[in-house]
Amino acid sequence: MLIKNMSGMKIQHLLKLSFFLLFYIPSLVLSQTQDSLKIVQANWNKKQIKNGVIWNQGHFENLFNSVQEINWVEIDLKKHKNRIHIAAEPSSLKITSDFAQENQASVAINASFFDMKNGGSVDYVKVNNKTINSGKKENQNVRANAVFTIEKKSVGIKQASKIAVEESKAGSILVAGPLLIEENEYVSLNKNAFNDNRHPRTAVAITGENKLIFMVVDGRSNQANGMNLQELSKVFKWLGARDAMNLDGGGSSTLYIKNATTSGVVNYPSDNKKFDHDGQRSVANIIYLK
């Protein structure tokens, strides 16, 4: 009787909804389960950089229905928490490998968003108790809602609204974002092109086992499509991240490992529009392991 009293348009809408519930949602869940297994059970190419520091590399022909190239370094903070540092230039730029070599880094990644014209970070950066860049309060970077902190006894990732960076006792601080995972929970991300489109990505995370992860996902190539931030969040979650934050990506995304290649760059920076190790973009700062 109910169906008889409905208009044809309403019945059509119900049929479409039923089809969505019966077919789309189960297939979506299955796809996510398959993707998580691809990460968790991946045959990562592993290399020990030093005791407690492992480089992982993986190429995926079908992850999130795309081609992905992922490099990540896992650092045991129980062994190396006092060897994590930030290096930054207040008003100039240089490539990640130069930053790394000048600071005798064994591993390094590019870090915060920067002023491409004048150099320096557009967000707050402090290194060894000295403020390098104070950020532009009159035109704040809405993406920068996360803080990477280095203190005497710990390395942390925090929500920017929960820490007064200029008053913090942490010796080194770097603001970037968006925040991806906080205390084992996904952080809600705004709908916009930066978050939703696939790009090369650089990010950091801390796992429940107190391991620090430096990660670079390559993109802008038919050999590596890049990720949106929801996909990046999932990869971190599947790897056991407790807290995670995005850093500057795109052409800046670079992972350096000492002596791993001629330049030390192990991923495929996209700034030269070639799938090689030579396309580094000059940046304002790095996070590195001494």
mmCIF file of C-alpha atoms in Angstrom:
data_model
loop_
_atom_site.group_PDB
_atom_site.id
_atom_site.type_symbol
_atom_site.label_atom_id
_atom_site.label_comp_id
_atom_site.label_asym_id
_atom_site.label_seq_id
_atom_site.Cartn_x
_atom_site.Cartn_y
_atom_site.Cartn_z
ATOM 1 C CA MET A 1 0.000 0.000 0.000
ATOM 2 C CA LEU A 2 2.867 2.380 0.866
ATOM 3 C CA ILE A 3 4.558 1.842 -2.498
ATOM 4 C CA LYS A 4 1.254 2.386 -4.325
ATOM 5 C CA ASN A 5 0.865 5.802 -2.681
ATOM 6 C CA MET A 6 4.372 6.920 -3.623
ATOM 7 C CA SER A 7 5.156 8.951 -6.702
ATOM 8 C CA GLY A 8 7.314 7.422 -9.389
ATOM 9 C CA MET A 9 10.105 9.851 -8.535
ATOM 10 C CA LYS A 10 10.186 8.743 -4.883
ATOM 11 C CA ILE A 11 10.247 5.071 -5.853
ATOM 12 C CA GLN A 12 13.109 5.757 -8.232
ATOM 13 C CA HIS A 13 14.991 7.555 -5.457
ATOM 14 C CA LEU A 14 14.471 4.631 -3.068
ATOM 15 C CA LEU A 15 15.693 2.171 -5.677
ATOM 16 C CA LYS A 16 18.833 4.235 -6.227
ATOM 17 C CA LEU A 17 19.430 4.433 -2.470
ATOM 18 C CA SER A 18 18.928 0.686 -2.125
ATOM 19 C CA PHE A 19 21.408 0.040 -4.916
ATOM 20 C CA PHE A 20 23.942 2.335 -3.191
ATOM 21 C CA LEU A 21 23.531 0.575 0.163
ATOM 22 C CA LEU A 22 23.645 -2.921 -1.312
ATOM 23 C CA PHE A 23 26.513 -2.521 -3.740
ATOM 24 C CA TYR A 24 28.577 0.636 -3.271
ATOM 25 C CA ILE A 25 29.168 0.608 0.495
ATOM 26 C CA PRO A 26 30.227 -3.093 0.698
ATOM 27 C CA SER A 27 32.572 -2.618 -2.274
ATOM 28 C CA LEU A 28 34.017 0.513 -0.667
ATOM 29 C CA VAL A 29 34.658 -1.339 2.607
ATOM 30 C CA LEU A 30 36.227 -4.229 0.687
ATOM 31 C CA SER A 31 38.448 -1.833 -1.261
ATOM 32 C CA GLN A 32 39.667 -0.145 1.934
ATOM 33 C CA THR A 33 40.337 -3.540 3.531
ATOM 34 C CA GLN A 34 42.349 -4.604 0.494
ATOM 35 C CA ASP A 35 44.310 -1.333 0.552
ATOM 36 C CA SER A 36 45.119 -1.705 4.243
ATOM 37 C CA LEU A 37 46.387 -5.251 3.657
ATOM 38 C CA LYS A 38 48.584 -4.003 0.803
ATOM 39 C CA ILE A 39 50.306 -1.642 3.249
ATOM 40 C CA VAL A 40 50.438 -3.913 6.294
ATOM 41 C CA GLN A 41 51.540 -6.990 4.332
ATOM 42 C CA ALA A 42 53.716 -5.153 1.814
ATOM 43 C CA ASN A 43 57.054 -6.665 0.937
ATOM 44 C CA TRP A 44 58.835 -3.388 1.687
ATOM 45 C CA ASN A 45 62.390 -3.043 0.458
ATOM 46 C CA LYS A 46 64.106 -2.520 3.803
ATOM 47 C CA LYS A 47 67.566 -1.238 4.619
ATOM 48 C CA GLN A 48 69.007 -0.540 8.053
ATOM 49 C CA ILE A 49 70.595 2.917 8.072
ATOM 50 C CA LYS A 50 71.898 2.492 11.601
ATOM 51 C CA ASN A 51 70.755 0.693 14.734
ATOM 52 C CA GLY A 52 67.105 1.616 15.265
ATOM 53 C CA VAL A 53 66.727 3.374 11.886
ATOM 54 C CA ILE A 54 65.070 1.486 8.994
ATOM 55 C CA TRP A 55 64.434 2.780 5.464
ATOM 56 C CA ASN A 56 61.360 1.274 3.765
ATOM 57 C CA GLN A 57 60.559 1.631 0.073
ATOM 58 C CA GLY A 58 57.523 0.304 -1.759
ATOM 59 C CA HIS A 59 55.961 0.617 -5.200
ATOM 60 C CA PHE A 60 52.252 -0.167 -5.601
ATOM 61 C CA GLU A 61 50.583 -0.581 -8.975
ATOM 62 C CA ASN A 62 47.094 -0.435 -7.435
ATOM 63 C CA LEU A 63 46.765 1.323 -4.090
ATOM 64 C CA PHE A 64 43.683 3.545 -3.707
ATOM 65 C CA ASN A 65 43.048 2.682 -7.382
ATOM 66 C CA SER A 66 46.269 4.476 -8.300
ATOM 67 C CA VAL A 67 50.007 3.962 -8.772
ATOM 68 C CA GLN A 68 51.997 4.867 -5.661
ATOM 69 C CA GLU A 69 55.678 5.185 -4.734
ATOM 70 C CA ILE A 70 56.298 5.428 -0.973
ATOM 71 C CA ASN A 71 59.529 5.917 0.956
ATOM 72 C CA TRP A 72 59.521 6.082 4.741
ATOM 73 C CA VAL A 73 62.104 5.923 7.472
ATOM 74 C CA GLU A 74 61.264 4.554 10.909
ATOM 75 C CA ILE A 75 63.383 5.937 13.747
ATOM 76 C CA ASP A 76 63.347 4.389 17.207
ATOM 77 C CA LEU A 77 63.004 7.367 19.559
ATOM 78 C CA LYS A 78 64.129 5.264 22.511
ATOM 79 C CA LYS A 79 67.545 5.231 20.861
ATOM 80 C CA HIS A 80 67.546 8.491 18.905
ATOM 81 C CA LYS A 81 65.246 11.071 20.535
ATOM 82 C CA ASN A 82 68.240 13.332 21.241
ATOM 83 C CA ARG A 83 69.413 13.140 17.625
ATOM 84 C CA ILE A 84 66.284 14.651 16.025
ATOM 85 C CA HIS A 85 66.780 18.278 14.935
ATOM 86 C CA ILE A 86 65.448 21.106 12.784
ATOM 87 C CA ALA A 87 67.609 23.207 10.476
ATOM 88 C CA ALA A 88 66.202 26.424 9.028
ATOM 89 C CA GLU A 89 67.105 29.537 7.068
ATOM 90 C CA PRO A 90 65.284 32.726 8.184
ATOM 91 C CA SER A 91 65.173 34.480 4.807
ATOM 92 C CA SER A 92 66.606 32.237 2.126
ATOM 93 C CA LEU A 93 66.126 28.813 0.536
ATOM 94 C CA LYS A 94 68.318 25.807 -0.256
ATOM 95 C CA ILE A 95 67.769 22.257 -1.425
ATOM 96 C CA THR A 96 67.118 19.544 1.169
ATOM 97 C CA SER A 97 70.317 17.629 0.403
ATOM 98 C CA ASP A 98 72.447 20.749 1.000
ATOM 99 C CA PHE A 99 70.650 21.391 4.297
ATOM 100 C CA ALA A 100 71.286 17.759 5.265
ATOM 101 C CA GLN A 101 74.959 17.681 4.329
ATOM 102 C CA GLU A 102 75.699 20.986 6.063
ATOM 103 C CA ASN A 103 74.213 19.558 9.277
ATOM 104 C CA GLN A 104 75.818 16.088 8.996
ATOM 105 C CA ALA A 105 72.374 14.492 8.773
ATOM 106 C CA SER A 106 71.991 10.779 8.187
ATOM 107 C CA VAL A 107 68.278 11.200 7.261
ATOM 108 C CA ALA A 108 66.315 14.359 6.417
ATOM 109 C CA ILE A 109 63.032 15.548 4.955
ATOM 110 C CA ASN A 110 61.803 18.936 3.813
ATOM 111 C CA ALA A 111 59.538 20.536 6.387
ATOM 112 C CA SER A 112 57.303 23.636 6.579
ATOM 113 C CA PHE A 113 55.607 25.886 4.026
ATOM 114 C CA PHE A 114 57.792 28.762 2.886
ATOM 115 C CA ASP A 115 57.908 32.116 1.124
ATOM 116 C CA MET A 116 59.001 31.221 -2.408
ATOM 117 C CA LYS A 117 59.945 34.824 -3.204
ATOM 118 C CA ASN A 118 61.721 35.979 -0.057
ATOM 119 C CA GLY A 119 62.689 32.699 1.600
ATOM 120 C CA GLY A 120 62.046 31.578 5.153
ATOM 121 C CA SER A 121 59.039 29.797 6.597
ATOM 122 C CA VAL A 122 55.597 31.398 6.469
ATOM 123 C CA ASP A 123 54.861 29.768 9.843
ATOM 124 C CA TYR A 124 56.526 29.729 13.238
ATOM 125 C CA VAL A 125 59.907 27.995 13.489
ATOM 126 C CA LYS A 126 62.277 27.851 16.454
ATOM 127 C CA VAL A 127 65.629 26.068 16.426
ATOM 128 C CA ASN A 128 67.690 25.457 19.555
ATOM 129 C CA ASN A 129 65.739 28.076 21.549
ATOM 130 C CA LYS A 130 66.118 30.739 18.847
ATOM 131 C CA THR A 131 63.099 31.935 16.852
ATOM 132 C CA ILE A 132 63.927 31.705 13.141
ATOM 133 C CA ASN A 133 60.552 32.754 11.722
ATOM 134 C CA SER A 134 57.635 34.121 13.715
ATOM 135 C CA GLY A 135 54.948 33.518 11.080
ATOM 136 C CA LYS A 136 52.597 36.007 9.482
ATOM 137 C CA LYS A 137 49.892 36.738 12.033
ATOM 138 C CA GLU A 138 48.031 39.098 9.691
ATOM 139 C CA ASN A 139 47.658 36.374 7.041
ATOM 140 C CA GLN A 140 47.837 33.069 8.865
ATOM 141 C CA ASN A 141 48.274 29.826 6.971
ATOM 142 C CA VAL A 142 45.003 27.939 7.529
ATOM 143 C CA ARG A 143 46.704 24.626 6.729
ATOM 144 C CA ALA A 144 49.152 25.078 9.582
ATOM 145 C CA ASN A 145 47.187 23.624 12.504
ATOM 146 C CA ALA A 146 49.864 21.204 13.732
ATOM 147 C CA VAL A 147 53.118 21.572 15.652
ATOM 148 C CA PHE A 148 56.236 19.389 15.639
ATOM 149 C CA THR A 149 58.157 19.804 18.890
ATOM 150 C CA ILE A 150 61.578 18.678 20.067
ATOM 151 C CA GLU A 151 62.138 18.746 23.815
ATOM 152 C CA LYS A 152 64.923 17.369 25.992
ATOM 153 C CA LYS A 153 63.043 14.157 26.754
ATOM 154 C CA SER A 154 60.610 13.790 23.891
ATOM 155 C CA VAL A 155 59.593 14.482 20.313
ATOM 156 C CA GLY A 156 55.933 15.339 19.785
ATOM 157 C CA ILE A 157 53.165 16.229 17.348
ATOM 158 C CA LYS A 158 50.427 18.452 18.731
ATOM 159 C CA GLN A 159 47.376 20.371 17.610
ATOM 160 C CA ALA A 160 48.348 24.024 17.196
ATOM 161 C CA SER A 161 45.363 25.245 19.219
ATOM 162 C CA LYS A 162 46.655 23.291 22.225
ATOM 163 C CA ILE A 163 50.108 24.860 22.407
ATOM 164 C CA ALA A 164 51.289 28.465 22.664
ATOM 165 C CA VAL A 165 54.367 28.109 20.507
ATOM 166 C CA GLU A 166 55.967 31.398 21.489
ATOM 167 C CA GLU A 167 55.718 30.456 25.171
ATOM 168 C CA SER A 168 56.605 26.785 24.816
ATOM 169 C CA LYS A 169 59.707 25.480 26.583
ATOM 170 C CA ALA A 170 60.437 23.105 23.705
ATOM 171 C CA GLY A 171 63.863 23.923 22.300
ATOM 172 C CA SER A 172 62.832 23.439 18.663
ATOM 173 C CA ILE A 173 59.371 23.919 17.152
ATOM 174 C CA LEU A 174 57.995 23.782 13.627
ATOM 175 C CA VAL A 175 54.423 24.673 12.657
ATOM 176 C CA ALA A 176 52.867 23.083 9.554
ATOM 177 C CA GLY A 177 49.893 20.862 8.745
ATOM 178 C CA PRO A 178 47.171 19.877 8.424
ATOM 179 C CA LEU A 179 47.101 17.590 11.434
ATOM 180 C CA LEU A 180 46.131 14.106 10.216
ATOM 181 C CA ILE A 181 45.910 11.881 13.292
ATOM 182 C CA GLU A 182 45.646 12.872 16.951
ATOM 183 C CA GLU A 183 45.805 10.346 19.785
ATOM 184 C CA ASN A 184 44.950 7.431 17.461
ATOM 185 C CA GLU A 185 41.946 9.202 15.891
ATOM 186 C CA TYR A 186 41.629 10.627 12.387
ATOM 187 C CA VAL A 187 41.376 14.416 12.342
ATOM 188 C CA SER A 188 38.548 15.873 10.257
ATOM 189 C CA LEU A 189 39.911 17.552 7.126
ATOM 190 C CA ASN A 190 38.351 20.494 5.309
ATOM 191 C CA LYS A 191 37.045 19.928 1.795
ATOM 192 C CA ASN A 192 39.393 21.785 -0.538
ATOM 193 C CA ALA A 193 41.728 21.138 -3.458
ATOM 194 C CA PHE A 194 44.867 21.006 -1.302
ATOM 195 C CA ASN A 195 43.437 18.245 0.880
ATOM 196 C CA ASP A 196 41.350 16.368 -1.687
ATOM 197 C CA ASN A 197 43.559 16.274 -4.790
ATOM 198 C CA ARG A 198 46.480 13.921 -5.220
ATOM 199 C CA HIS A 199 49.914 15.489 -4.832
ATOM 200 C CA PRO A 200 53.402 14.478 -3.742
ATOM 201 C CA ARG A 201 53.358 14.518 0.073
ATOM 202 C CA THR A 202 55.832 14.866 2.923
ATOM 203 C CA ALA A 203 54.693 14.033 6.445
ATOM 204 C CA VAL A 204 55.788 12.877 9.891
ATOM 205 C CA ALA A 205 54.189 10.603 12.454
ATOM 206 C CA ILE A 206 54.835 9.073 15.858
ATOM 207 C CA THR A 207 53.653 5.520 16.441
ATOM 208 C CA GLY A 208 52.253 3.887 19.544
ATOM 209 C CA GLU A 209 55.623 2.153 19.923
ATOM 210 C CA ASN A 210 57.418 5.518 20.078
ATOM 211 C CA LYS A 211 58.855 5.355 16.576
ATOM 212 C CA LEU A 212 59.185 8.516 14.486
ATOM 213 C CA ILE A 213 58.281 8.151 10.801
ATOM 214 C CA PHE A 214 59.566 10.408 8.034
ATOM 215 C CA MET A 215 57.458 9.737 4.916
ATOM 216 C CA VAL A 216 57.494 10.952 1.331
ATOM 217 C CA VAL A 217 54.882 9.903 -1.256
ATOM 218 C CA ASP A 218 55.849 10.745 -4.817
ATOM 219 C CA GLY A 219 53.419 12.161 -7.362
ATOM 220 C CA ARG A 220 52.723 14.123 -10.541
ATOM 221 C CA SER A 221 53.910 11.195 -12.648
ATOM 222 C CA ASN A 222 52.348 8.189 -14.351
ATOM 223 C CA GLN A 223 54.779 6.148 -12.232
ATOM 224 C CA ALA A 224 53.568 7.753 -8.999
ATOM 225 C CA ASN A 225 50.190 9.489 -8.765
ATOM 226 C CA GLY A 226 50.469 11.019 -5.291
ATOM 227 C CA MET A 227 47.887 10.946 -2.504
ATOM 228 C CA ASN A 228 45.171 13.103 -1.078
ATOM 229 C CA LEU A 229 45.377 13.719 2.664
ATOM 230 C CA GLN A 230 42.702 11.183 3.576
ATOM 231 C CA GLU A 231 44.699 8.489 1.790
ATOM 232 C CA LEU A 232 47.894 9.633 3.478
ATOM 233 C CA SER A 233 46.167 9.522 6.879
ATOM 234 C CA LYS A 234 45.069 5.936 6.244
ATOM 235 C CA VAL A 235 48.574 4.813 5.325
ATOM 236 C CA PHE A 236 49.905 6.264 8.574
ATOM 237 C CA LYS A 237 47.103 4.667 10.568
ATOM 238 C CA TRP A 238 47.797 1.261 9.011
ATOM 239 C CA LEU A 239 51.464 1.668 9.955
ATOM 240 C CA GLY A 240 50.521 2.257 13.587
ATOM 241 C CA ALA A 241 50.662 6.052 13.848
ATOM 242 C CA ARG A 242 49.346 7.587 17.057
ATOM 243 C CA ASP A 243 49.884 11.190 15.889
ATOM 244 C CA ALA A 244 50.650 12.439 12.383
ATOM 245 C CA MET A 245 50.941 15.725 10.522
ATOM 246 C CA ASN A 246 51.358 16.809 6.926
ATOM 247 C CA LEU A 247 54.290 18.999 5.884
ATOM 248 C CA ASP A 248 54.983 20.966 2.700
ATOM 249 C CA GLY A 249 54.522 18.704 -0.321
ATOM 250 C CA GLY A 250 54.294 19.073 -4.080
ATOM 251 C CA GLY A 251 57.613 19.926 -5.705
ATOM 252 C CA SER A 252 59.209 20.298 -2.268
ATOM 253 C CA SER A 253 58.765 16.651 -1.233
ATOM 254 C CA THR A 254 62.237 15.205 -0.668
ATOM 255 C CA LEU A 255 63.671 12.402 1.455
ATOM 256 C CA TYR A 256 67.448 12.358 1.965
ATOM 257 C CA ILE A 257 69.458 9.391 3.220
ATOM 258 C CA LYS A 258 73.214 9.808 3.453
ATOM 259 C CA ASN A 259 75.120 7.865 0.757
ATOM 260 C CA ALA A 260 71.985 6.097 -0.512
ATOM 261 C CA THR A 261 72.341 7.765 -3.937
ATOM 262 C CA THR A 262 74.796 10.222 -5.486
ATOM 263 C CA SER A 263 72.899 13.165 -3.968
ATOM 264 C CA GLY A 264 71.408 11.226 -1.051
ATOM 265 C CA VAL A 265 67.885 11.798 -2.420
ATOM 266 C CA VAL A 266 65.974 8.498 -2.473
ATOM 267 C CA ASN A 267 62.552 9.583 -3.711
ATOM 268 C CA TYR A 268 61.598 11.231 -7.012
ATOM 269 C CA PRO A 269 61.143 14.987 -6.468
ATOM 270 C CA SER A 270 58.804 16.362 -9.105
ATOM 271 C CA ASP A 271 60.051 19.913 -9.578
ATOM 272 C CA ASN A 272 61.940 19.049 -12.783
ATOM 273 C CA LYS A 273 58.943 17.099 -14.137
ATOM 274 C CA LYS A 274 61.096 13.978 -14.485
ATOM 275 C CA PHE A 275 60.921 10.716 -12.570
ATOM 276 C CA ASP A 276 64.458 10.880 -11.215
ATOM 277 C CA HIS A 277 66.327 11.991 -8.093
ATOM 278 C CA ASP A 278 67.378 15.374 -9.481
ATOM 279 C CA GLY A 279 64.230 17.491 -9.215
ATOM 280 C CA GLN A 280 64.767 19.032 -5.782
ATOM 281 C CA ARG A 281 63.090 22.345 -4.999
ATOM 282 C CA SER A 282 64.831 24.782 -2.656
ATOM 283 C CA VAL A 283 63.102 24.932 0.742
ATOM 284 C CA ALA A 284 63.307 26.910 3.971
ATOM 285 C CA ASN A 285 63.916 24.163 6.522
ATOM 286 C CA ILE A 286 64.261 20.443 7.208
ATOM 287 C CA ILE A 287 63.688 17.944 10.010
ATOM 288 C CA TYR A 288 66.596 15.559 10.321
ATOM 289 C CA LEU A 289 68.300 12.753 12.193
ATOM 290 C CA LYS A 290 71.926 13.470 13.047
#
